[in-house]
Amino acid sequence: LIVTWTNHEIPSTFGAKSLRAFADVVAEPLVVGSEIPPPLAASETEWLDPFTGYPDAPGQSPSQIDYYKNEDGVVFPSYDHDAVVRDPKLKLDVMRDLARAGAVIIDDVPENEVDSSTLHAFVDDVLGGMQKDPCRDERNWKIVKKADASSISYDPEKRLNNHTDQSVPPWGGTPALVLIMHYQKGSGCNTLVDGFKVAEDIRATDPEAFEMLTAYGSNQTRDFVSSRKDTTQALNASLCVHKREPIIQLDDAGNIVRIQYNEVFRTPLELPFDVFPKWYAAYTKWVRMLHDTKYEVEVDMQAGKMLIFHNWRTLHGRAGGKASKDRTLIGGTVTREAFFSRATELLEETAGYDMRVTGTKVK
C-alpha cells in the first residue's frame, strides 16, 4: 500500500506483511467468509514480549525458560566470538539463549590487553550497545586486584556473594537487563544462580515466604562513587540511587518479571512491625538458598572469554581465592531498550519481521 499526500512530496509505504499483521486487530474484513491468509507466525518473536517496556509487558512464562540448578549439572550455551560477529542469525541465537538459559559464554575472544575496544565492538554489534555510566568517561567498568581494598569487588581472595547489579537506569527506563564481563587478563571463578528457579522453589514449598518477598519492598541505596573507591578509573561525577522494590517482582498473571537483590546496598527497612519477623525469615531463606551448592554454579573463566547473563534473572558472584594475581576484568551493562531494539533489527534483517509489529499485540 502506497499513500501519497497533498501536503508532502514523499509517499508512505506499508508492506504487505505489516498490513496483514495489523489486520486482525485494526481492520474489518471486506468479504465475510473469504479465505484470509494467516499472519506472520508469532512464535519467533514471543520470547521478546517480556522486554518490550510496555506497562503490561508479561514476565517470561515457564515455557520460555530453561531453569538450572548446580545439582542437575549445568552447561551454558557457548559461541565462538568471530562466528557470532560474522552471522546475524547467530547474534539472534545468542540473544534468544540469553533469555532462555540465563547466561551465555563467548569463547576465543581476540586478545586485547590495551583497551576495551574489543568488548565494546562486540556489545555494540550483538547486544545493542553498552550503557553509559554517568560517573566516568568510559562506558565500561574495570576491576583489578588492589591490596587492602575496602570494596570486596576489588579483592578476589575473598568470596563475593551472589547478587544482581544495581545498575544506573536510563532516565525513565529500567535498570540493565544484561550484564557482560570480559576476562582481559588472567583467570578466575565466577558463581551464577538462577534466581527464577530459587523463587519458584520457594513458591512451591513456602507460599508465605514467597508472598513476603513479592509483596514488600527491600530498601537499598547505592552510592556509585563510594562503592568504587578502589577503582583505577577516574570518577568525575557523583550519583546515589535509592530503591525499594520487592526482591521478587511479578506480572499480573504471577509470572516472575525480575529479581532485584544486593545485600551490600541494603539499608534500614520500611516494614510494618508485625510484618518484619515473617519477611526476615523469608529473606533469610532466600539468601541461604542463593548460596547453597544445590543452586550455585561455578564457572571457570580466563582470558579470551566473555560471560553474558540475564541481570533480571541470574545472580552472580565470585568464588574466593581462585583468581590469578593478574586477573583483569572489564565489563558493563546493556539496557532493556538497547537489547530489544537490537533484537528487532536482527529479526527484520534475518526473517523479514516488521520492527513496528514486534512486541505489540499485533501478531
Short mmCIF file of C-alpha atoms in Angstrom, two decimals:
data_model
loop_
_atom_site.label_atom_id
_atom_site.label_comp_id
_atom_site.label_asym_id
_atom_site.label_seq_id
_atom_site.Cartn_x
_atom_site.Cartn_y
_atom_site.Cartn_z
CA LEU A 1 0.00 0.00 0.00
CA ILE A 2 1.43 3.36 -1.08
CA VAL A 3 -0.18 6.53 0.22
CA THR A 4 0.53 9.88 -1.46
CA TRP A 5 -0.08 13.16 0.34
CA THR A 6 -1.27 16.51 -0.95
CA ASN A 7 0.93 18.41 1.51
CA HIS A 8 4.06 16.26 1.37
CA GLU A 9 6.02 15.01 -1.60
CA ILE A 10 7.32 11.77 -0.02
CA PRO A 11 4.77 8.92 -0.08
CA SER A 12 4.23 6.50 2.80
CA THR A 13 4.70 2.82 2.05
CA PHE A 14 3.23 -0.10 4.01
CA GLY A 15 4.46 -3.60 3.19
CA ALA A 16 2.07 -6.50 2.73
CA LYS A 17 3.45 -8.35 5.78
CA SER A 18 2.88 -5.36 8.02
CA LEU A 19 -0.65 -4.82 6.75
CA ARG A 20 -1.51 -8.49 7.26
CA ALA A 21 -0.06 -8.45 10.75
CA PHE A 22 -2.21 -5.49 11.82
CA ALA A 23 -5.35 -6.69 10.01
CA ASP A 24 -6.75 -8.96 12.73
CA VAL A 25 -6.51 -6.15 15.29
CA VAL A 26 -7.39 -2.95 13.46
CA ALA A 27 -9.15 -3.90 10.21
CA GLU A 28 -12.60 -5.09 9.17
CA PRO A 29 -12.87 -7.98 6.67
CA LEU A 30 -14.28 -6.73 3.37
CA VAL A 31 -15.67 -10.13 2.39
CA VAL A 32 -17.17 -12.23 5.16
CA GLY A 33 -16.16 -15.87 4.94
CA SER A 34 -13.38 -15.26 2.45
CA GLU A 35 -10.20 -17.24 2.89
CA ILE A 36 -7.76 -14.96 4.69
CA PRO A 37 -4.10 -15.97 4.73
CA PRO A 38 -2.65 -16.34 8.23
CA PRO A 39 -0.49 -13.56 9.68
CA LEU A 40 3.18 -13.93 10.47
CA ALA A 41 3.96 -16.64 12.98
CA ALA A 42 4.28 -15.17 16.46
CA SER A 43 6.40 -18.00 17.86
CA GLU A 44 9.63 -16.42 16.58
CA THR A 45 9.02 -13.17 18.43
CA GLU A 46 7.15 -14.12 21.62
CA TRP A 47 10.44 -14.53 23.52
CA LEU A 48 10.87 -10.75 23.23
CA ASP A 49 7.46 -9.83 24.68
CA PRO A 50 8.76 -9.58 28.29
CA PHE A 51 11.27 -6.95 27.19
CA THR A 52 9.07 -4.51 25.25
CA GLY A 53 8.86 -1.98 28.05
CA TYR A 54 5.07 -1.70 27.73
CA PRO A 55 3.21 -1.27 31.04
CA ASP A 56 1.51 -4.63 30.53
CA ALA A 57 4.63 -6.49 29.38
CA PRO A 58 4.45 -10.05 30.75
CA GLY A 59 7.10 -11.88 32.68
CA GLN A 60 8.72 -14.84 31.00
CA SER A 61 6.41 -17.83 31.06
CA PRO A 62 7.87 -21.13 32.33
CA SER A 63 7.72 -22.48 28.78
CA GLN A 64 10.24 -19.80 27.75
CA ILE A 65 12.75 -20.70 30.46
CA ASP A 66 15.33 -23.44 30.90
CA TYR A 67 15.71 -23.40 34.68
CA TYR A 68 19.05 -24.55 36.06
CA LYS A 69 20.50 -25.84 39.33
CA ASN A 70 24.06 -26.89 40.06
CA GLU A 71 22.99 -30.33 41.30
CA ASP A 72 21.47 -31.10 37.90
CA GLY A 73 24.68 -30.31 36.03
CA VAL A 74 24.77 -27.12 34.00
CA VAL A 75 26.30 -26.40 30.62
CA PHE A 76 25.58 -22.88 29.44
CA PRO A 77 25.31 -22.21 25.69
CA SER A 78 28.65 -21.16 24.22
CA TYR A 79 29.61 -19.46 20.97
CA ASP A 80 32.76 -18.59 19.09
CA HIS A 81 33.37 -14.84 19.11
CA ASP A 82 34.26 -14.41 15.43
CA ALA A 83 31.46 -16.70 14.23
CA VAL A 84 28.87 -14.59 16.07
CA VAL A 85 30.25 -11.33 14.73
CA ARG A 86 30.00 -12.64 11.15
CA ASP A 87 26.49 -14.09 11.28
CA PRO A 88 23.31 -12.09 12.08
CA LYS A 89 21.42 -15.32 12.80
CA LEU A 90 23.98 -16.33 15.42
CA LYS A 91 23.64 -12.91 17.04
CA LEU A 92 19.92 -13.61 17.42
CA ASP A 93 20.69 -17.09 18.77
CA VAL A 94 22.91 -15.52 21.44
CA MET A 95 20.07 -13.20 22.47
CA ARG A 96 17.46 -15.99 22.49
CA ASP A 97 19.72 -18.28 24.52
CA LEU A 98 20.43 -15.49 26.95
CA ALA A 99 16.70 -15.08 27.59
CA ARG A 100 16.03 -18.83 27.80
CA ALA A 101 19.16 -20.16 29.57
CA GLY A 102 20.02 -17.11 31.70
CA ALA A 103 23.69 -16.99 30.68
CA VAL A 104 25.88 -17.40 27.59
CA ILE A 105 29.66 -17.86 27.22
CA ILE A 106 31.63 -16.36 24.33
CA ASP A 107 34.87 -18.20 23.55
CA ASP A 108 38.03 -17.27 21.63
CA VAL A 109 37.70 -13.53 22.13
CA PRO A 110 40.62 -11.80 20.33
CA GLU A 111 43.45 -10.85 22.68
CA ASN A 112 43.46 -7.19 23.67
CA GLU A 113 45.15 -6.09 26.90
CA VAL A 114 45.46 -2.48 25.77
CA ASP A 115 41.91 -1.14 25.90
CA SER A 116 38.23 -2.10 25.93
CA SER A 117 37.60 -1.70 22.20
CA THR A 118 37.12 -5.45 21.62
CA LEU A 119 34.45 -5.60 24.31
CA HIS A 120 32.65 -2.51 23.03
CA ALA A 121 32.69 -3.65 19.41
CA PHE A 122 31.06 -6.97 20.35
CA VAL A 123 28.43 -5.46 22.63
CA ASP A 124 27.56 -2.73 20.12
CA ASP A 125 27.19 -5.20 17.28
CA VAL A 126 25.48 -8.09 19.05
CA LEU A 127 23.59 -6.72 22.06
CA GLY A 128 22.72 -3.16 21.09
CA GLY A 129 25.46 -1.20 22.85
CA MET A 130 26.77 -0.70 26.37
CA GLN A 131 25.10 1.60 28.86
CA LYS A 132 26.96 4.84 29.65
CA ASP A 133 27.82 5.29 33.29
CA PRO A 134 27.38 8.97 34.29
CA CYS A 135 30.17 8.80 36.89
CA ARG A 136 33.06 8.17 34.49
CA ASP A 137 34.08 8.83 30.91
CA GLU A 138 34.30 5.15 29.97
CA ARG A 139 31.18 3.13 29.37
CA ASN A 140 32.76 0.01 30.87
CA TRP A 141 33.95 -0.72 34.38
CA LYS A 142 37.37 -2.23 35.12
CA ILE A 143 38.28 -4.40 38.10
CA VAL A 144 41.90 -5.03 39.06
CA LYS A 145 43.07 -6.55 42.33
CA LYS A 146 44.05 -3.95 44.92
CA ALA A 147 45.91 -4.62 48.14
CA ASP A 148 43.87 -3.73 51.24
CA ALA A 149 40.83 -2.91 49.11
CA SER A 150 37.91 -1.50 51.06
CA SER A 151 35.44 -2.85 48.49
CA ILE A 152 35.14 -6.61 48.22
CA SER A 153 34.76 -6.27 44.45
CA TYR A 154 38.48 -5.50 44.19
CA ASP A 155 39.71 -8.28 46.48
CA PRO A 156 39.36 -11.60 44.61
CA GLU A 157 40.88 -13.51 47.53
CA LYS A 158 37.50 -13.11 49.22
CA ARG A 159 34.18 -14.53 48.17
CA LEU A 160 31.73 -12.12 46.54
CA ASN A 161 28.19 -13.17 47.39
CA ASN A 162 25.60 -13.63 44.67
CA HIS A 163 23.63 -10.55 43.66
CA THR A 164 22.04 -8.70 40.78
CA ASP A 165 23.67 -5.48 39.66
CA GLN A 166 22.01 -2.25 40.75
CA SER A 167 22.92 -0.57 37.50
CA VAL A 168 22.24 3.01 36.52
CA PRO A 169 18.82 3.27 34.87
CA PRO A 170 18.42 5.42 31.78
CA TRP A 171 16.12 8.24 32.69
CA GLY A 172 12.61 6.82 32.50
CA GLY A 173 13.90 3.35 31.69
CA THR A 174 14.61 0.18 33.63
CA PRO A 175 17.98 -0.88 35.10
CA ALA A 176 20.11 -3.11 32.96
CA LEU A 177 18.68 -6.28 31.50
CA VAL A 178 22.07 -7.73 30.52
CA LEU A 179 25.46 -7.75 32.22
CA ILE A 180 28.62 -8.73 30.38
CA MET A 181 32.11 -9.34 31.71
CA HIS A 182 35.28 -9.95 29.71
CA TYR A 183 38.38 -11.54 31.20
CA GLN A 184 41.04 -9.33 29.66
CA LYS A 185 43.92 -10.95 31.60
CA GLY A 186 44.37 -13.82 34.00
CA SER A 187 41.74 -16.21 35.31
CA GLY A 188 39.11 -16.60 38.00
CA CYS A 189 35.93 -18.38 39.01
CA ASN A 190 32.51 -16.75 38.88
CA THR A 191 29.36 -18.05 40.50
CA LEU A 192 25.89 -17.94 38.94
CA VAL A 193 22.48 -18.72 40.42
CA ASP A 194 19.13 -18.97 38.64
CA GLY A 195 17.07 -16.54 40.70
CA PHE A 196 13.88 -17.58 38.89
CA LYS A 197 14.45 -21.22 39.90
CA VAL A 198 15.12 -20.33 43.54
CA ALA A 199 12.00 -18.16 43.58
CA GLU A 200 9.85 -20.88 42.01
CA ASP A 201 11.09 -23.43 44.55
CA ILE A 202 10.17 -21.06 47.39
CA ARG A 203 6.75 -20.52 45.81
CA ALA A 204 6.21 -24.29 45.73
CA THR A 205 7.49 -25.12 49.23
CA ASP A 206 6.79 -22.00 51.30
CA PRO A 207 3.97 -19.83 49.88
CA GLU A 208 4.06 -17.45 52.85
CA ALA A 209 7.76 -16.71 52.31
CA PHE A 210 7.09 -16.18 48.60
CA GLU A 211 4.31 -13.73 49.48
CA MET A 212 6.65 -11.77 51.76
CA LEU A 213 9.34 -11.47 49.07
CA THR A 214 6.86 -10.38 46.39
CA ALA A 215 4.64 -8.06 48.43
CA TYR A 216 7.11 -5.94 50.39
CA GLY A 217 9.98 -3.79 49.16
CA SER A 218 13.60 -4.10 50.23
CA ASN A 219 15.30 -0.74 50.82
CA GLN A 220 18.62 -0.37 49.01
CA THR A 221 20.92 2.56 48.35
CA ARG A 222 23.96 2.62 46.09
CA ASP A 223 26.50 5.40 46.07
CA PHE A 224 28.25 4.94 42.74
CA VAL A 225 31.37 6.78 43.89
CA SER A 226 32.00 5.38 47.37
CA SER A 227 31.34 1.82 46.16
CA ARG A 228 34.13 2.27 43.59
CA LYS A 229 36.81 3.96 45.67
CA ASP A 230 39.28 1.18 44.81
CA THR A 231 38.92 1.54 41.05
CA THR A 232 41.79 2.54 38.76
CA GLN A 233 39.33 4.55 36.65
CA ALA A 234 38.75 8.27 37.10
CA LEU A 235 35.34 9.17 38.54
CA ASN A 236 34.11 12.61 37.52
CA ALA A 237 30.56 12.79 38.90
CA SER A 238 28.51 11.56 41.84
CA LEU A 239 25.32 9.55 41.81
CA CYS A 240 23.28 7.91 44.56
CA VAL A 241 20.41 5.58 43.60
CA HIS A 242 17.67 4.59 46.06
CA LYS A 243 15.41 1.56 45.53
CA ARG A 244 12.51 -0.06 47.39
CA GLU A 245 11.28 -2.80 45.07
CA PRO A 246 10.40 -6.34 46.17
CA ILE A 247 13.18 -8.87 45.68
CA ILE A 248 10.86 -10.99 43.51
CA GLN A 249 8.75 -8.93 41.08
CA LEU A 250 5.72 -10.43 39.32
CA ASP A 251 3.39 -9.60 36.45
CA ASP A 252 -0.41 -9.66 36.78
CA ALA A 253 -0.50 -13.35 35.94
CA GLY A 254 2.02 -14.26 38.64
CA ASN A 255 4.96 -14.88 36.31
CA ILE A 256 8.31 -13.61 37.53
CA VAL A 257 9.46 -10.43 35.79
CA ARG A 258 12.63 -9.63 37.69
CA ILE A 259 14.83 -10.46 40.65
CA GLN A 260 16.38 -7.46 42.41
CA TYR A 261 18.75 -8.30 45.25
CA ASN A 262 22.09 -6.97 46.51
CA GLU A 263 22.89 -7.38 50.20
CA VAL A 264 25.77 -4.88 50.06
CA PHE A 265 23.40 -1.98 49.41
CA ARG A 266 20.64 -2.92 51.88
CA THR A 267 19.59 -0.08 54.18
CA PRO A 268 17.12 0.12 57.13
CA LEU A 269 13.81 -1.39 56.07
CA GLU A 270 10.44 0.34 55.95
CA LEU A 271 8.42 -2.68 57.05
CA PRO A 272 5.48 -2.74 59.49
CA PHE A 273 6.47 -4.02 62.93
CA ASP A 274 4.27 -7.11 62.71
CA VAL A 275 5.43 -7.95 59.17
CA PHE A 276 9.17 -7.78 59.80
CA PRO A 277 9.65 -11.20 61.51
CA LYS A 278 7.90 -13.03 58.66
CA TRP A 279 9.69 -11.01 55.99
CA TYR A 280 13.10 -11.50 57.56
CA ALA A 281 12.53 -15.25 57.89
CA ALA A 282 11.70 -15.34 54.17
CA TYR A 283 14.72 -13.17 53.40
CA THR A 284 17.00 -15.49 55.36
CA LYS A 285 15.66 -18.50 53.46
CA TRP A 286 16.24 -16.67 50.15
CA VAL A 287 19.85 -15.80 50.98
CA ARG A 288 20.71 -19.31 52.18
CA MET A 289 19.26 -20.88 49.04
CA LEU A 290 21.21 -18.47 46.80
CA HIS A 291 24.46 -19.74 48.30
CA ASP A 292 23.54 -23.40 48.58
CA THR A 293 25.69 -25.65 46.36
CA LYS A 294 22.41 -27.18 45.21
CA TYR A 295 21.79 -23.99 43.22
CA GLU A 296 25.11 -22.16 42.88
CA VAL A 297 27.07 -22.92 39.71
CA GLU A 298 30.80 -22.22 39.46
CA VAL A 299 32.04 -21.05 36.06
CA ASP A 300 35.79 -21.09 35.47
CA MET A 301 36.88 -18.10 33.41
CA GLN A 302 40.13 -17.00 31.80
CA ALA A 303 41.49 -14.50 29.31
CA GLY A 304 39.73 -14.81 25.98
CA LYS A 305 36.29 -15.47 27.43
CA MET A 306 33.20 -13.33 27.90
CA LEU A 307 30.37 -14.19 30.26
CA ILE A 308 26.97 -12.65 29.46
CA PHE A 309 23.98 -13.07 31.73
CA HIS A 310 20.39 -12.00 32.22
CA ASN A 311 20.64 -9.49 35.09
CA TRP A 312 16.90 -9.62 35.86
CA ARG A 313 17.17 -13.37 36.49
CA THR A 314 20.73 -14.60 37.04
CA LEU A 315 22.55 -13.58 40.20
CA HIS A 316 26.32 -13.55 40.02
CA GLY A 317 29.23 -13.59 42.41
CA ARG A 318 32.81 -14.80 42.77
CA ALA A 319 34.41 -17.82 44.40
CA GLY A 320 37.11 -16.54 46.73
CA GLY A 321 40.78 -17.45 46.36
CA LYS A 322 40.51 -18.88 42.84
CA ALA A 323 41.71 -15.87 40.84
CA SER A 324 45.17 -15.32 39.37
CA LYS A 325 47.12 -12.31 40.60
CA ASP A 326 46.90 -10.62 37.19
CA ARG A 327 43.13 -11.05 36.86
CA THR A 328 41.79 -8.03 34.96
CA LEU A 329 38.09 -7.87 34.37
CA ILE A 330 36.23 -5.35 32.22
CA GLY A 331 32.52 -5.21 31.57
CA GLY A 332 29.32 -3.27 31.67
CA THR A 333 25.58 -3.36 31.24
CA VAL A 334 23.07 -3.31 28.40
CA THR A 335 19.68 -1.70 28.92
CA ARG A 336 16.39 -3.35 28.07
CA GLU A 337 15.81 -0.67 25.46
CA ALA A 338 19.09 -1.39 23.67
CA PHE A 339 18.61 -5.17 23.82
CA PHE A 340 15.06 -5.05 22.48
CA SER A 341 15.97 -2.58 19.75
CA ARG A 342 18.88 -4.70 18.51
CA ALA A 343 16.79 -7.88 18.57
CA THR A 344 14.06 -6.32 16.44
CA GLU A 345 16.65 -5.05 13.96
CA LEU A 346 18.09 -8.54 13.64
CA LEU A 347 14.64 -10.09 13.25
CA GLU A 348 13.90 -7.69 10.43
CA GLU A 349 17.28 -8.36 8.80
CA THR A 350 17.18 -12.15 9.03
CA ALA A 351 13.48 -13.03 8.84
CA GLY A 352 11.67 -10.01 7.41
CA TYR A 353 9.71 -9.17 10.55
CA ASP A 354 8.39 -5.64 10.83
CA MET A 355 10.06 -3.79 13.71
CA ARG A 356 6.81 -1.83 14.26
CA VAL A 357 4.93 -5.06 14.90
CA THR A 358 7.39 -6.87 17.15
CA GLY A 359 6.30 -6.71 20.76
CA THR A 360 2.81 -5.34 20.10
CA LYS A 361 -0.44 -7.24 20.45
CA VAL A 362 -0.37 -7.47 16.66
CA LYS A 363 0.89 -10.93 15.67
#
